Short mmCIF file of C-alpha atoms in Angstrom, two decimals:
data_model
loop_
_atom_site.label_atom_id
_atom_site.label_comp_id
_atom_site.label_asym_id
_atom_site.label_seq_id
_atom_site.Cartn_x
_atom_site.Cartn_y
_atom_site.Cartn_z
CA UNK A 1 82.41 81.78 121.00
CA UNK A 2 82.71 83.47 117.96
CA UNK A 3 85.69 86.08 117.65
CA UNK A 4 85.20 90.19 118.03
CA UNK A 5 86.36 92.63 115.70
CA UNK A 6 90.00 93.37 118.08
CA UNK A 7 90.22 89.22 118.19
CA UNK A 8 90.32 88.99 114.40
CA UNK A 9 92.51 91.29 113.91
CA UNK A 10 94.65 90.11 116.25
CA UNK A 11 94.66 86.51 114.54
CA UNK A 12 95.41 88.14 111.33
CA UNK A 13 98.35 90.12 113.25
CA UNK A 14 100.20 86.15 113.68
CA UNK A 15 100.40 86.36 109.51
CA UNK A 16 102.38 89.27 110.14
CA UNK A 17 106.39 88.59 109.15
CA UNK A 18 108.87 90.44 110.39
CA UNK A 19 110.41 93.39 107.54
CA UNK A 20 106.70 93.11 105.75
CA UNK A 21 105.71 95.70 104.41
CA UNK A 22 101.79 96.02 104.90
CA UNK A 23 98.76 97.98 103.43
CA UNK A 24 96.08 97.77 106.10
CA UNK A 25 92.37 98.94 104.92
CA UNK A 26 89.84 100.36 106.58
CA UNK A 27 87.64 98.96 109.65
CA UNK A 28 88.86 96.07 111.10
CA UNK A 29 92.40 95.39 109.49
CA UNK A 30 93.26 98.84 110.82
CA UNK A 31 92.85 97.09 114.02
CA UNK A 32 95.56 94.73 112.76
CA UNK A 33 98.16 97.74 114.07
CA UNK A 34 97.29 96.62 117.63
CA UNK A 35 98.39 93.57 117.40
CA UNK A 36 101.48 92.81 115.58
CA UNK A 37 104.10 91.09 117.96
CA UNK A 38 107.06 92.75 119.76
CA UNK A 39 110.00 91.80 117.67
CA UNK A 40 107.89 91.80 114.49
CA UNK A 41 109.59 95.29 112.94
CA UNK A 42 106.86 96.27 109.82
CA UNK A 43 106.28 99.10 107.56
CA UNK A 44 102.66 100.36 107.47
CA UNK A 45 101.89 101.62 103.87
CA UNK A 46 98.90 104.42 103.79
CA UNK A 47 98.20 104.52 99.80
CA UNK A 48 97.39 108.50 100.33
CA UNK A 49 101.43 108.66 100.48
CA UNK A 50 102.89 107.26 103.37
CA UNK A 51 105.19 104.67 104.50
CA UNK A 52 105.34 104.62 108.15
CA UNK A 53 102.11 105.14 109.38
CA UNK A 54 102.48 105.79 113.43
CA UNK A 55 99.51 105.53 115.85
CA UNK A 56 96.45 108.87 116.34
CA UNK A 57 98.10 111.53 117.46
CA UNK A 58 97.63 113.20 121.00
CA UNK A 59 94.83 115.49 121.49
CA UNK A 60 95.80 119.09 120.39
CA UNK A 61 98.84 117.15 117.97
CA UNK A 62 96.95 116.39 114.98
CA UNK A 63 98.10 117.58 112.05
CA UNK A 64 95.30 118.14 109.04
CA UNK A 65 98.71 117.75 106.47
CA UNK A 66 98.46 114.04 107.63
CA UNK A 67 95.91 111.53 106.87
CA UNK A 68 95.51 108.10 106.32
CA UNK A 69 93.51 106.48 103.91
CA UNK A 70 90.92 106.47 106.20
CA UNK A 71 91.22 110.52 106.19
CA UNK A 72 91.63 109.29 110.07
CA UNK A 73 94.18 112.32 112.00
CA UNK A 74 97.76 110.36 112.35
CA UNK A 75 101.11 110.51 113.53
CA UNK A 76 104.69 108.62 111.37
CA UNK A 77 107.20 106.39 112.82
CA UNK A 78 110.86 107.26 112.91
CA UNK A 79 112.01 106.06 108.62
CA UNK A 80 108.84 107.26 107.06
CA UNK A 81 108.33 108.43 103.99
CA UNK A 82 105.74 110.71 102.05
CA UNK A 83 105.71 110.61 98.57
CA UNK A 84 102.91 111.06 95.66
CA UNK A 85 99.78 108.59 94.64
CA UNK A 86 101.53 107.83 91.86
CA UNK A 87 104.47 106.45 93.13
CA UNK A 88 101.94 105.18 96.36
CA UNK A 89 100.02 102.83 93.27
CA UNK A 90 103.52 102.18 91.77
CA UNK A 91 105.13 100.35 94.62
CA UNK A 92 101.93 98.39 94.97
CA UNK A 93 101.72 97.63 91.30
CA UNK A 94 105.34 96.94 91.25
CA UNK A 95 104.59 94.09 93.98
CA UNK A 96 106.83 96.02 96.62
CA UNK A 97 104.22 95.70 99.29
CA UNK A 98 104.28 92.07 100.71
CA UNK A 99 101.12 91.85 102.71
CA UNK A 100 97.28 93.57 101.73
CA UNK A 101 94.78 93.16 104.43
CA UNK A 102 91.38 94.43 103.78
CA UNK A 103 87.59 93.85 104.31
CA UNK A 104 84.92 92.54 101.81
CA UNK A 105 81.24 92.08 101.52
CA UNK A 106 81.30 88.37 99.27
CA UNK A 107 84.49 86.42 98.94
CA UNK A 108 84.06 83.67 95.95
CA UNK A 109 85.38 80.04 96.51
CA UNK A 110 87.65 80.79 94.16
CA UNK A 111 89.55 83.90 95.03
CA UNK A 112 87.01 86.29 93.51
CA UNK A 113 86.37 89.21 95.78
CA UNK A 114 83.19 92.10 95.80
CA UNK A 115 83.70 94.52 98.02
CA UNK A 116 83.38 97.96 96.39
CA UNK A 117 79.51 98.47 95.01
CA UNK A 118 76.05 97.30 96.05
CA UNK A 119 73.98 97.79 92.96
CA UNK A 120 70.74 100.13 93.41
CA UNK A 121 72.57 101.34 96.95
CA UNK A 122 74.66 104.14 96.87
CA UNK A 123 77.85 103.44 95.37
CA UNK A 124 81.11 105.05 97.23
CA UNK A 125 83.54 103.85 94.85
CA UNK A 126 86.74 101.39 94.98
CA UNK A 127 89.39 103.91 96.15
CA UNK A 128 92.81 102.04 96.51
CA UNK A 129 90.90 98.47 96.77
CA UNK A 130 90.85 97.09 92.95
CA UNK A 131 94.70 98.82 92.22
CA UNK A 132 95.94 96.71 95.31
CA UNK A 133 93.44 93.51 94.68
CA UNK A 134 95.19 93.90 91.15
CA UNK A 135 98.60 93.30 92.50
CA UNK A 136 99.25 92.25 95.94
CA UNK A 137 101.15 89.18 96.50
CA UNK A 138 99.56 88.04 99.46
CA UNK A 139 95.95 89.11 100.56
CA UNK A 140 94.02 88.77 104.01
CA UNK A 141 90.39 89.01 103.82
CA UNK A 142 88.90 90.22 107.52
CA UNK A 143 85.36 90.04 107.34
CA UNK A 144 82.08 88.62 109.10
CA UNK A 145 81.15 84.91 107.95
CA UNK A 146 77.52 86.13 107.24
CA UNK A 147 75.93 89.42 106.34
CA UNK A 148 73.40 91.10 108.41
CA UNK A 149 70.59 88.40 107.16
CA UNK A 150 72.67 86.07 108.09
CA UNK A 151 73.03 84.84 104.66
CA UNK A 152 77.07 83.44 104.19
CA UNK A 153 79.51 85.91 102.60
CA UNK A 154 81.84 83.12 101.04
CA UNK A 155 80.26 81.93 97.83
CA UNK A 156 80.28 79.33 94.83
CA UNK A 157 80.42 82.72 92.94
CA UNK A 158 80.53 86.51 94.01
CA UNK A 159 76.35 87.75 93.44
CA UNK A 160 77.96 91.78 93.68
CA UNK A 161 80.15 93.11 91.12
CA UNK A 162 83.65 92.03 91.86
CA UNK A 163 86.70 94.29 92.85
CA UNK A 164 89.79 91.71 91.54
CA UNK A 165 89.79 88.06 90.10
CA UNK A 166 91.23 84.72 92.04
CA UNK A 167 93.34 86.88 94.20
CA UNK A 168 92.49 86.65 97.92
CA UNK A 169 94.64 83.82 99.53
CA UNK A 170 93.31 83.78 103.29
CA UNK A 171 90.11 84.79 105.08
CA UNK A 172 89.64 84.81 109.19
CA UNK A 173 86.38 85.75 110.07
CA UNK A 174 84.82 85.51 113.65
CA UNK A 175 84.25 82.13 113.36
CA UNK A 176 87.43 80.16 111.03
CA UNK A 177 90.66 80.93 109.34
CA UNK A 178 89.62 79.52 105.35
CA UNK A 179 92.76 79.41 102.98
CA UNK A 180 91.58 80.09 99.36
CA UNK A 181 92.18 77.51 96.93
CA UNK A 182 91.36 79.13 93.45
CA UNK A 183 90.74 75.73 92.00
CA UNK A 184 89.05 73.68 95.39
CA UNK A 185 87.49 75.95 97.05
CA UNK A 186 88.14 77.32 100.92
CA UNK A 187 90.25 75.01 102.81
CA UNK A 188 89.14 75.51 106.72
CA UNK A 189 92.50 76.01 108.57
CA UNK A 190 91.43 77.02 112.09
CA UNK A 191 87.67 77.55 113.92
CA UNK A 192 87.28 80.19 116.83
CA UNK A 193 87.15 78.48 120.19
CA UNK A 194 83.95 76.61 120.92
CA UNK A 195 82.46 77.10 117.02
CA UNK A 196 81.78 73.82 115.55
CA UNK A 197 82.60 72.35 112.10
CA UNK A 198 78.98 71.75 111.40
CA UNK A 199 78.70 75.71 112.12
CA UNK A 200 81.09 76.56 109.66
CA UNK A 201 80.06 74.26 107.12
CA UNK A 202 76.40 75.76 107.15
CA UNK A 203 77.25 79.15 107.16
CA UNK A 204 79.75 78.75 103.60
CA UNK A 205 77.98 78.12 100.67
CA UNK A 206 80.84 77.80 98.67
CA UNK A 207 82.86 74.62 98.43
CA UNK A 208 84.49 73.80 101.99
CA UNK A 209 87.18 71.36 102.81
CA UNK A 210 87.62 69.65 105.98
CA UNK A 211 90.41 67.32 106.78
CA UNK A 212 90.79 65.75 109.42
CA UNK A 213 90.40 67.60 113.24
CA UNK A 214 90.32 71.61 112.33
CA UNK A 215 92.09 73.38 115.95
CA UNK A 216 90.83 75.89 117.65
CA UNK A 217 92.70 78.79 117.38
CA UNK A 218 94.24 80.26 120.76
CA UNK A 219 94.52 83.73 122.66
CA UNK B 1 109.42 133.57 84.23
CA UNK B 2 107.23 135.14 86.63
CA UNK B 3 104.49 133.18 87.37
CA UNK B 4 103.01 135.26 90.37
CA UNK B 5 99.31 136.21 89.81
CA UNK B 6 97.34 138.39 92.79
CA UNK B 7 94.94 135.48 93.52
CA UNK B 8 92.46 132.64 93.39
CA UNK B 9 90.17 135.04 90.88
CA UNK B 10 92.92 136.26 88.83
CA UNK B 11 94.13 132.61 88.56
CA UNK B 12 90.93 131.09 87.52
CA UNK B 13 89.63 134.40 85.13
CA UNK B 14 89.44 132.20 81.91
CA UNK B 15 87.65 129.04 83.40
CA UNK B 16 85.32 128.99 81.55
CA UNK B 17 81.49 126.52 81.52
CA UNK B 18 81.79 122.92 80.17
CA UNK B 19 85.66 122.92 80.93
CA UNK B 20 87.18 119.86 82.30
CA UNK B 21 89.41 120.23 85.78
CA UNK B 22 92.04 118.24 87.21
CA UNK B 23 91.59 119.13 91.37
CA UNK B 24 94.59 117.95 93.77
CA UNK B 25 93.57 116.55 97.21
CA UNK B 26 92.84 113.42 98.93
CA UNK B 27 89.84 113.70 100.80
CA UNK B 28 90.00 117.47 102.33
CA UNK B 29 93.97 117.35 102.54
CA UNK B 30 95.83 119.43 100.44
CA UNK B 31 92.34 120.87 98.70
CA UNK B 32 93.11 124.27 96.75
CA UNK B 33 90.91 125.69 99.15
CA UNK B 34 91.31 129.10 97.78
CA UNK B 35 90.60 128.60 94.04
CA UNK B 36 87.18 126.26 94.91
CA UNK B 37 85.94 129.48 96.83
CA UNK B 38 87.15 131.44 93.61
CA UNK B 39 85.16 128.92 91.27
CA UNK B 40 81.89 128.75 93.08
CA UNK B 41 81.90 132.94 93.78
CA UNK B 42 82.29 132.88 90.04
CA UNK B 43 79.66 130.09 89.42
CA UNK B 44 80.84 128.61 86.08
CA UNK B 45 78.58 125.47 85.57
CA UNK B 46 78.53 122.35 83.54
CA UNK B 47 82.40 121.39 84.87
CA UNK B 48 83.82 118.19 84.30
CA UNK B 49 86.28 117.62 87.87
CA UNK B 50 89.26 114.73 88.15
CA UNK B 51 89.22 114.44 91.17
CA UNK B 52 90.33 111.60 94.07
CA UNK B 53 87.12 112.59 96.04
CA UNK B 54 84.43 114.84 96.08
CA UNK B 55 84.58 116.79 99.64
CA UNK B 56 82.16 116.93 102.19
CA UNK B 57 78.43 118.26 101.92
CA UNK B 58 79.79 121.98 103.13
CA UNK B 59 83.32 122.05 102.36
CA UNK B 60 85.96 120.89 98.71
CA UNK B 61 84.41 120.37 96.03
CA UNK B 62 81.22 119.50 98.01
CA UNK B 63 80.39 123.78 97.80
CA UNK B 64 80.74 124.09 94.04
CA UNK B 65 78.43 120.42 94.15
CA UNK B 66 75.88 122.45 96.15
CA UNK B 67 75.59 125.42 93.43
CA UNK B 68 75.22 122.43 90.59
CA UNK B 69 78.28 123.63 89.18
CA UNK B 70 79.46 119.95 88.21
CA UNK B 71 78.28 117.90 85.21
CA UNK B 72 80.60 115.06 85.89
CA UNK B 73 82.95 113.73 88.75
CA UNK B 74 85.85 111.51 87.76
CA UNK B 75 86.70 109.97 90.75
CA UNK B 76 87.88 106.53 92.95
CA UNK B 77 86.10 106.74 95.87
CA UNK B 78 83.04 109.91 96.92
CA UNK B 79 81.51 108.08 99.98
CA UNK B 80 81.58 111.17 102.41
CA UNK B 81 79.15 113.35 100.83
CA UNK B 82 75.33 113.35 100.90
CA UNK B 83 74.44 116.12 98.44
CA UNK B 84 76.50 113.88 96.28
CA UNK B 85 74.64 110.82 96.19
CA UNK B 86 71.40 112.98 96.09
CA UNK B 87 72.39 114.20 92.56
CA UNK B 88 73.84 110.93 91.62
CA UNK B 89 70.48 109.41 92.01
CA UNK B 90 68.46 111.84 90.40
CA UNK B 91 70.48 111.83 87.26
CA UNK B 92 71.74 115.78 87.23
CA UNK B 93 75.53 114.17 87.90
CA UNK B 94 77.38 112.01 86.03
CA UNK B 95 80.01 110.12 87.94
CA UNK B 96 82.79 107.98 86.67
CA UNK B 97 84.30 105.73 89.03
CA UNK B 98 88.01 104.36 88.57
CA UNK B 99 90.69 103.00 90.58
CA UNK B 100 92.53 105.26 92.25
CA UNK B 101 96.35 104.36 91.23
CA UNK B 102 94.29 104.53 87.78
CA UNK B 103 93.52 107.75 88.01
CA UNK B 104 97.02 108.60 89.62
CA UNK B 105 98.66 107.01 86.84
CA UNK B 106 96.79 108.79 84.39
CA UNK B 107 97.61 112.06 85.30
CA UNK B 108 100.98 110.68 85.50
CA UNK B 109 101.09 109.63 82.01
CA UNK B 110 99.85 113.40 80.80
CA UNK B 111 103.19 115.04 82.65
CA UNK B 112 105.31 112.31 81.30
CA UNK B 113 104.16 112.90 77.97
CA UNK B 114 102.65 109.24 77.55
CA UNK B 115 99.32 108.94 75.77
CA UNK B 116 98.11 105.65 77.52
CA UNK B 117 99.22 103.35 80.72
CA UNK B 118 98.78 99.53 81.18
CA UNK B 119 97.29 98.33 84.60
CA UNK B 120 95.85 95.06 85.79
CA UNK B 121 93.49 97.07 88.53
CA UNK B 122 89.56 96.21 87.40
CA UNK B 123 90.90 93.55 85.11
CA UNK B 124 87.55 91.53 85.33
CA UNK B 125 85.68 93.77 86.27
CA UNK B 126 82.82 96.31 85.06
CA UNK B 127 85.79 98.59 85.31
CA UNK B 128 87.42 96.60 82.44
CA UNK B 129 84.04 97.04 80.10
CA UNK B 130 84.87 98.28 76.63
CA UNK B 131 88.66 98.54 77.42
CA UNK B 132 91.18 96.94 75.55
CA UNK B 133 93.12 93.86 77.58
CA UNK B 134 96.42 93.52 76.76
CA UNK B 135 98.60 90.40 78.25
CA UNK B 136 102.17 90.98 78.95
CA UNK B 137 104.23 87.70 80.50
CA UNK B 138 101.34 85.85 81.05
CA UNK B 139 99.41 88.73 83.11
CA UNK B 140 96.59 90.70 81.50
CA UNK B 141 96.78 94.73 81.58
CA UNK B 142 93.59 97.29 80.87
CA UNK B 143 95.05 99.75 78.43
CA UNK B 144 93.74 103.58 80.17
CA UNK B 145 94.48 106.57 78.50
CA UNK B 146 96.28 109.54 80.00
CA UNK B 147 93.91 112.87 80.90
CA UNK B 148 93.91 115.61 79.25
CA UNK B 149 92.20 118.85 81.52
CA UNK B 150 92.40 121.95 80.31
CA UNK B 151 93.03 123.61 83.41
CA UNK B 152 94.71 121.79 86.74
CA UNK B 153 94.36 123.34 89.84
CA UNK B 154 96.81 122.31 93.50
CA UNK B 155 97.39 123.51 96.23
CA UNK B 156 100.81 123.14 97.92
CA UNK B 157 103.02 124.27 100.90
CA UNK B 158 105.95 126.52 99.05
CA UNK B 159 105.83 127.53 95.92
CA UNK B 160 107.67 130.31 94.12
CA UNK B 161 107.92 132.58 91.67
CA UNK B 162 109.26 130.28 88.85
CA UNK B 163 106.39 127.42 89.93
CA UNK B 164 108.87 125.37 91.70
CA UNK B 165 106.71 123.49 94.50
CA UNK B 166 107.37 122.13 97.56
CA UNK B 167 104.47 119.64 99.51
CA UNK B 168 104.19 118.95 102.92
CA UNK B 169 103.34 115.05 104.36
CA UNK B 170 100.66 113.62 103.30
CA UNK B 171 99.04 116.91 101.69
CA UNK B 172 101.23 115.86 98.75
CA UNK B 173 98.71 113.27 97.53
CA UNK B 174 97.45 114.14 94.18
CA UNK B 175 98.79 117.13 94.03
CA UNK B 176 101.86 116.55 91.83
CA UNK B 177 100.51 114.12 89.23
CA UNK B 178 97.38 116.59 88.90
CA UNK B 179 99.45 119.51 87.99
CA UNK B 180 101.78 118.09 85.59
CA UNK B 181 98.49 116.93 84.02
CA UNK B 182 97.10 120.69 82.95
CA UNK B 183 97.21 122.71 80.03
CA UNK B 184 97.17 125.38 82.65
CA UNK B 185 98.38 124.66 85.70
CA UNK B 186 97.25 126.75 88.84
CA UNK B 187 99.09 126.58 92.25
CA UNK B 188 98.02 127.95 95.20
CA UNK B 189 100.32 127.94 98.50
CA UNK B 190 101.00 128.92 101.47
CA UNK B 191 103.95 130.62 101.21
CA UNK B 192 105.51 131.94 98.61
CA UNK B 193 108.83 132.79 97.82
CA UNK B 194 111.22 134.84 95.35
CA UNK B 195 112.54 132.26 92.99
CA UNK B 196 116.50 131.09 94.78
CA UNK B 197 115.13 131.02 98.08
CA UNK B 198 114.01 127.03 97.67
CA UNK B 199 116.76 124.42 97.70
CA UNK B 200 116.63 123.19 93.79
CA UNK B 201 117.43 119.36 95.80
CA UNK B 202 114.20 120.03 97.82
CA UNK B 203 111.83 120.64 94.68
CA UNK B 204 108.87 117.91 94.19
CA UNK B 205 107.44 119.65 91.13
CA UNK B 206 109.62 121.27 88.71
CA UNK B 207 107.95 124.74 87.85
CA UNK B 208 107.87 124.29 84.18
CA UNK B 209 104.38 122.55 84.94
CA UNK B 210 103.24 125.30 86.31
CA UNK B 211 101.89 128.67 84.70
CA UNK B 212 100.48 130.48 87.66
CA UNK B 213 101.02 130.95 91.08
CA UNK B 214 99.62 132.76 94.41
CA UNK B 215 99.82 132.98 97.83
CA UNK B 216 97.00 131.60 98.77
CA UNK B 217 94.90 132.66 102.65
CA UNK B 218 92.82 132.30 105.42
CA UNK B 219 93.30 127.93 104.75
CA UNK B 220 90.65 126.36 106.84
CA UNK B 221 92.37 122.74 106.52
CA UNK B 222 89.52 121.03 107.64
CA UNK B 223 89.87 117.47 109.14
CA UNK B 224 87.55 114.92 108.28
CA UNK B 225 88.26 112.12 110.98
CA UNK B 226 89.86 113.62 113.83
CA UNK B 227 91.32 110.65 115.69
CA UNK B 228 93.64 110.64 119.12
CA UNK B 229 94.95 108.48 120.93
CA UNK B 230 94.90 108.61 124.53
CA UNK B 231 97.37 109.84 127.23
CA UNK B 232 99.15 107.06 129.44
#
């Protein structure tokens, strides 16, 4: 069975480390929120200016001073703080924020991620994605194996134009968990319960290794 | 040093067509709603805006995109806004897409008195086309040059008389980095208050960025994604 959009994020939430401090993007790593582990203690970074982000407020709470990135109503956790974009963009350049999770339309074999522009489509822009592409330390990739024609999102080589350069270290789409190997390709760590290798293999066209038996992964 | 003016139209009197604007905001959060209504009652045309986003179809800077007023958007991200896209692909607007701690920086870099900034965002990338790479240990930077608007226009929570201003959560945003960025600075707020009556250790923009001043009114703070959670 392959995974839904709350089970992927909540195998991405096990990558979570306790004291991490975490940019989640929109869609489905938002999701991640849900699932990170009691005892895991984490810092949610909104790049709009917040560090803290809290769960939606109450109905008849919100509060149109604050947003997330996702201009999504939202409450803070006890430490937050608000400060400006360009201190938000310095602490990520800086490397300060330990953990980027966000989605993409094509991830390349060899780290190469598109996921801000569909040429001839409309084009929304990159927001926040190529600043923290640019500099994350560690990236998490949640995103569907395949697009809508079923044609596989993880390439030999991205077709869209690109948001950031060999950076993305770790993928986990409904069907696998692929670490990126910027010079071998995507290194299948886990598959979703029941999805086979042969699957997997036909649905990446970039270069896939196997070794030996891949596990399921478990909820 | 009294910066006070009566309001949005006073403020934006010489705004003139063909000008470029730095806008504070992110999204519709912390918009200068008062001096947008100002501009598009006053219907200069041919603007260039810096600004994060572009509103919505009916509300920001989405109202002065309705009356053509804008030539050019400078912006990271403008996905919320029909009329927007309409005009982008008939080829009356002119949009220029960069990263957003790109275009925070560079109104950074125009308060701070630095003429360019080095940052590895769109390194790679279409972004990075025509733009000189620099490599510092062993890490390549674009080289982006700071802005340079001849008028900048916020909106924050206190301000007073001197220009000191205070923000409030995440309304902050932009706000700062696009006023220290103007020749003229506008700021519009909430409340405003004999200068003394703000804590100096409270401050988030010093008022020597700032040249004029109002209370601004009737703030529609418009929410774009109103989400809840539900009651246990």
């Amino acid at each position: 069975m392959a995974l839904d959009k709350n089970q992927i994020a909540q195998r991405i939430a096990r990558e979570v480390r306790d004291g991490m401090y975490v940019n989640l993007g929109i869609g489905i790593p938002t999701l991640v929120a849900n699932y990170i582990p009691d005892g895991v203690n984490v810092v949610l970074q909104s790049e709009n200016g917040l560090l803290g982000i809290g769960p939606f407020p109450f109905e008849g709470e919100e509060d149109p001073d604050l947003i997330n990135a996702g201009k999504q109503t939202i409450t803070t956790v006890p430490g937050s703080a608000f400060f400006d974009s360009a201190l938000s963009f310095g602490m990520i350049r800086a490397g300060k924020v330990d953990l980027t999770i966000l989605g993409a339309m094509e991830v390349a074999d060899n780290g190469d991620i598109a996921n801000w522009k569909i040429p001839g489509k409309m084009v929304k822009g990159m927001g926040g994605a190529m600043d923290l592409v640019a500099s994350a330390k560690n990236i998490i990739v949640a995103m569907q194996h395949v697009n809508p024609k079923g044609e596989s999102k993880l390439l030999p080589a991205c077709t869209l134009p690109i948001t950031g350069v060999r950076c993305v270290k770790k993928i986990v789409t409904e069907l696998a968990v692929l670490e990126v190997t910027p010079n071998d390709g995507f290194r299948l760590i886990e598959r979703a319960p029941g999805v086979s290798v042969d699957e997997i293999k036909q649905k990446t066209i970039g270069r896939l290794i196997v070794e030996g038996d891949v596990p399921e992964m478990k909820f | 040093m009294n910066k006070k003016v009566a309001d949005a139209h006073e403020a934006i009197r010489d705004i003139e067509d063909n000008m470029v604007l730095a806008l504070g905001g992110f999204g519709l959060c912390g918009i200068p709603e008062n001096c947008i209504a100002a501009l598009v009652e006053k219907g200069v045309k041919g603007l260039t805006c810096i600004s994060n986003n572009a509103g919505v179809d009916d509300f920001g800077i989405g109202l002065m995109l309705q009356q053509k007023q804008v030539r050019k958007m400078i912006s990271s991200y403008v996905g919320e806004n029909a009329e927007f896209e309409r005009q982008l692909l008939s080829g009356e607007l002119e949009v220029d897409l960069i990263p957003q701690g790109t275009l925070a920086t560079r109104l950074m870099a125009a308060g701070y008195g630095m003429p360019v900034i080095f940052t590895p965002a769109g390194v790679g990338t279409e972004v990075a086309q025509g733009k000189e790479v620099r490599n510092f240990n062993g890490k390549d930077y674009l080289m982006e040059y700071a802005f340079d608007p001849a008028f900048s226009i916020v909106k924050a929570w206190k301000g007073d008389t001197h220009g000191n201003l205070v923000f409030r959560a995440t309304s902050r945003n932009f706000n700062p980095l696009v006023a220290m960025a103007g020749k003229i600075t506008i700021a519009e707020v909430e409340e405003l208050v004999p200068a003394g009556e703000l804590n100096p250790d409270h401050i988030h923009l010093p008022g020597i960025y700032v040249h004029r001043i109002f209370q601004g009114s009737s703030y529609e703070k418009r929410i774009e994604q109103r989400t809840f959670r539900k009651k246990s």
